[in-house]
Short mmCIF file of C-alpha atoms in Angstrom, two decimals:
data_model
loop_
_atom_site.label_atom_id
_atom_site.label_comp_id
_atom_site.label_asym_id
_atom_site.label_seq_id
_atom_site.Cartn_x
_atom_site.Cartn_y
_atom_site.Cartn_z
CA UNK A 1 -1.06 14.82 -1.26
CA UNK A 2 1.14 12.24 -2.26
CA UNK A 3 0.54 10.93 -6.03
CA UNK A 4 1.04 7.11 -4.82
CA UNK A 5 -1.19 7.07 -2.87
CA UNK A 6 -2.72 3.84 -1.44
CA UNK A 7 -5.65 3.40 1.14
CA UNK A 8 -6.00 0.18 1.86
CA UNK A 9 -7.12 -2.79 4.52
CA UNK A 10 -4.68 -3.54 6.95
CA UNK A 11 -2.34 -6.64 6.85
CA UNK A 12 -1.13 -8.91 9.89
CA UNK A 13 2.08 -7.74 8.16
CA UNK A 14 1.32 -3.97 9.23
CA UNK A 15 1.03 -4.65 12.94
CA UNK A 16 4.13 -3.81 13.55
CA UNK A 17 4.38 -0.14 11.86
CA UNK A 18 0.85 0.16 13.31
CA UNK A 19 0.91 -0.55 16.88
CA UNK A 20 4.85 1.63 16.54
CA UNK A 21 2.83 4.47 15.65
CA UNK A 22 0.09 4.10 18.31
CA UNK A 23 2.67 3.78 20.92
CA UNK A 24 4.66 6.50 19.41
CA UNK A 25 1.96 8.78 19.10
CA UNK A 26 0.34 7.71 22.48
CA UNK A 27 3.73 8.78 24.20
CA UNK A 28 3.85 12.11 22.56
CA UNK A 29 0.19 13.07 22.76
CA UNK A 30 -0.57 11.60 26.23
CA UNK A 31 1.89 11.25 28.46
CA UNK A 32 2.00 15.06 29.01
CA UNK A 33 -1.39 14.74 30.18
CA UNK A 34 -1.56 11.50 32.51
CA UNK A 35 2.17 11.68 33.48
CA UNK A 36 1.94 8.00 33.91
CA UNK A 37 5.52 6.98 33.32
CA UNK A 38 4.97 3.01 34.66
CA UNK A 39 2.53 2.64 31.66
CA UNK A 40 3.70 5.09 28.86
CA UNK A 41 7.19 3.85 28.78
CA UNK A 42 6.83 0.42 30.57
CA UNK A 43 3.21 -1.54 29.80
CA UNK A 44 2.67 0.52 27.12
CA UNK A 45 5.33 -1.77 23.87
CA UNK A 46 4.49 -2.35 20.39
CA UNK A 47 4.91 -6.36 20.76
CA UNK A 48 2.32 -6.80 23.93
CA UNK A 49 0.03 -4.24 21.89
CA UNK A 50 0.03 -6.17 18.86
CA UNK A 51 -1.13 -9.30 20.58
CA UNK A 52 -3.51 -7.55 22.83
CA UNK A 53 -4.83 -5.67 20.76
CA UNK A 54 -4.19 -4.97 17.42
CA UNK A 55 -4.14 -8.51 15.86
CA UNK A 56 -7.33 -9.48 17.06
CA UNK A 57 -9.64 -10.25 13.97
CA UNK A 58 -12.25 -8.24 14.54
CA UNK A 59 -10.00 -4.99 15.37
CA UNK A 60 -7.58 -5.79 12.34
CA UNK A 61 -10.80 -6.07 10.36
CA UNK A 62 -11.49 -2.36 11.25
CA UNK A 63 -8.57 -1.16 10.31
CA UNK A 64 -7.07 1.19 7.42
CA UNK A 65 -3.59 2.31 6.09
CA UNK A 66 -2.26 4.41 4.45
CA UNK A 67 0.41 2.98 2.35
CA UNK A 68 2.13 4.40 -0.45
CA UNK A 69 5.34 2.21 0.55
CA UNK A 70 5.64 3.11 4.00
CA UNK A 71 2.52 2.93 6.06
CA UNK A 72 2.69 6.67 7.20
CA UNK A 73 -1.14 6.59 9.40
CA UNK A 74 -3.72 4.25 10.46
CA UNK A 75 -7.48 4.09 11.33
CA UNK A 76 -9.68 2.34 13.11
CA UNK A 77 -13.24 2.52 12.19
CA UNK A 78 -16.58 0.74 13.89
CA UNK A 79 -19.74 1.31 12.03
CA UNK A 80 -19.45 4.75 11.78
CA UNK A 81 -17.27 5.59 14.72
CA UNK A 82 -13.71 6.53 14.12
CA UNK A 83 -11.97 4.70 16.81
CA UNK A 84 -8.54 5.59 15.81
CA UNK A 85 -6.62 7.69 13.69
CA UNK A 86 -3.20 8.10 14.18
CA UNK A 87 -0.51 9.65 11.66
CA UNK A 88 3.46 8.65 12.45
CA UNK A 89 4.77 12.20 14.35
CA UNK A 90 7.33 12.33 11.96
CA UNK A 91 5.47 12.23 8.62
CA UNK A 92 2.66 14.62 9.98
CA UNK A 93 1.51 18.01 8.08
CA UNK A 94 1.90 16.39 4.48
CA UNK A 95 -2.05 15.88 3.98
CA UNK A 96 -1.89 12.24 4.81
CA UNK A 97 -4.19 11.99 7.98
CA UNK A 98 -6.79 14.70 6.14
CA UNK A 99 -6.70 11.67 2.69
CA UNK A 100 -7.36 9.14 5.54
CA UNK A 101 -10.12 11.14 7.43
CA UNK A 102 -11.89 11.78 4.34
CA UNK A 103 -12.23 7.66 3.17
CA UNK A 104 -13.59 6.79 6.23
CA UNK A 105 -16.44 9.65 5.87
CA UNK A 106 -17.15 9.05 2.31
CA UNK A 107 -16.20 5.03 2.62
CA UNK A 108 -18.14 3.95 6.08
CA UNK A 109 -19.89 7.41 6.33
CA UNK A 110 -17.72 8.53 9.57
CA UNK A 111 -19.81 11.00 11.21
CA UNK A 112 -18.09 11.11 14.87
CA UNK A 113 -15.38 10.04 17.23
CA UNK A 114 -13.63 11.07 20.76
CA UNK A 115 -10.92 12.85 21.73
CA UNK A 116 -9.37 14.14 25.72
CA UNK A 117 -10.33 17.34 25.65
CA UNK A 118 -6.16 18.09 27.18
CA UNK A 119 -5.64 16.76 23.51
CA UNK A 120 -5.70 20.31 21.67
CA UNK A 121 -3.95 19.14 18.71
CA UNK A 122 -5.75 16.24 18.02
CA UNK A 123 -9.22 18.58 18.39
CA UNK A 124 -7.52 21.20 16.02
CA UNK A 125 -6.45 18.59 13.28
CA UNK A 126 -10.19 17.46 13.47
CA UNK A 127 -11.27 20.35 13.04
CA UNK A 128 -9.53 21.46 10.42
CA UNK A 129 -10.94 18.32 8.55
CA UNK A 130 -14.85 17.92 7.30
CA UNK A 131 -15.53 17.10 11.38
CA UNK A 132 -14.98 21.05 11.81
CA UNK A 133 -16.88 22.08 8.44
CA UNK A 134 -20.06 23.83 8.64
CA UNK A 135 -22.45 24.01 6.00
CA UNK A 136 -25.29 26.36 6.05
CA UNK A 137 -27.89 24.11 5.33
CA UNK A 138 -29.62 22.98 8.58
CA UNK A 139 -28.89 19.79 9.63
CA UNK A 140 -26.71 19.03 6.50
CA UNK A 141 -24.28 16.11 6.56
CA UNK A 142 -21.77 18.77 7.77
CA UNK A 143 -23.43 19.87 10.27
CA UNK A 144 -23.97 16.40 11.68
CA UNK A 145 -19.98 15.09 11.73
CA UNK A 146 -18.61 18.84 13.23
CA UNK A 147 -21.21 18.02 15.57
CA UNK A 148 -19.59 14.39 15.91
CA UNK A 149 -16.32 15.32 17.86
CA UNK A 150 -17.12 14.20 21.82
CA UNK A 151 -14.45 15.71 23.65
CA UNK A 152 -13.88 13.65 27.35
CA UNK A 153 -11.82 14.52 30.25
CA UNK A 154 -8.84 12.96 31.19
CA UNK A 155 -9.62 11.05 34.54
CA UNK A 156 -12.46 9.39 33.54
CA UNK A 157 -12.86 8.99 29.67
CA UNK A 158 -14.65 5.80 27.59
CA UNK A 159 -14.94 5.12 23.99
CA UNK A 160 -17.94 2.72 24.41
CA UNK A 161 -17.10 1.06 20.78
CA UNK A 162 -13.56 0.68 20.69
CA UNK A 163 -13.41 -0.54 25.01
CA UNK A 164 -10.60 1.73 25.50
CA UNK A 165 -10.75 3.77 28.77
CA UNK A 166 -8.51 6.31 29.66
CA UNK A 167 -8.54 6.97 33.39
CA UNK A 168 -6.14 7.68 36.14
CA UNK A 169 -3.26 5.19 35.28
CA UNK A 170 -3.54 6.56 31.72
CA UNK A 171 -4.92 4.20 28.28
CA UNK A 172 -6.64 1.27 29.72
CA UNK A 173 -8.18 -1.67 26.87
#
């Protein structure tokens, strides 16, 4: 884990690293499964997602960086949903997106979130994390967030909190 290390509330002044790693990661992780070139590569830009989604108040209110002079992952959290969490492709494997998982649990006591069930890596980081932890105590707080991962299917998938739908033409908000 990096020694600077800085977890803090998102800026208007982020949107731009934020919504570039959304899209970047969203092209990587996705566009294998939906094959939806028109939106991946065309609808799918970091300006139009910044004003359509990202800099709305009550989403940049919900949202967390981790900054220790370049914002290397974000999260989104609602209540105690995590919505988002996305680490830059390129800065991945250095411990930053487990230091990130781990505020929102002990922070806003995170105890679920989605993921496609196509998206293996994304259920293997989790994993990997205190959502795949088991504790042997009955219905410990373990036990509770490994049980938190919903896995959803690619055609017809709906994170009720954050209103994003992914369905046949791929990420829809």
């Amino acid at each position: 884990m990096r020694e600077n290390m800085k977890i803090r509330k998102a800026e208007l002044k982020d949107l731009s690293r934020i919504a570039e790693i959304f899209v970047f990661n969203n092209r990587i992780n996705y566009f294998p499964i939906f094959h939806e070139e028109a939106y991946s590569f065309g609808e799918m830009q970091v300006v139009p997602m910044i004003d359509q989604y990202f800099k709305k108040e009550e989403i940049l209110n919900r949202i967390y960086v981790y900054d220790d002079g370049i914002i290397r992952d974000f999260t989104e959290i609602n209540g105690t949903e995590i919505c988002k969490l996305y680490v830059d492709p390129c800065l991945q494997n250095n411990g930053v997106g487990h230091a990130l998982i781990t505020f929102v649990i002990e922070k806003f006591d995170a105890d679920h979130l989605w993921a496609l069930e196509k998206n293996t890596r994304a259920i293997a980081f989790y994993n990997r994390t205190d959502f795949g932890g088991q504790d042997e105590t009955a219905g410990s707080r373990n036990d509770r967030i490994s049980a938190g991962i919903k896995t959803m299917r690619a055609r017809r998938a709906f994170c009720p909190s954050c209103k994003i739908k992914a369905g046949e033409n791929g990420l829809v908000f």
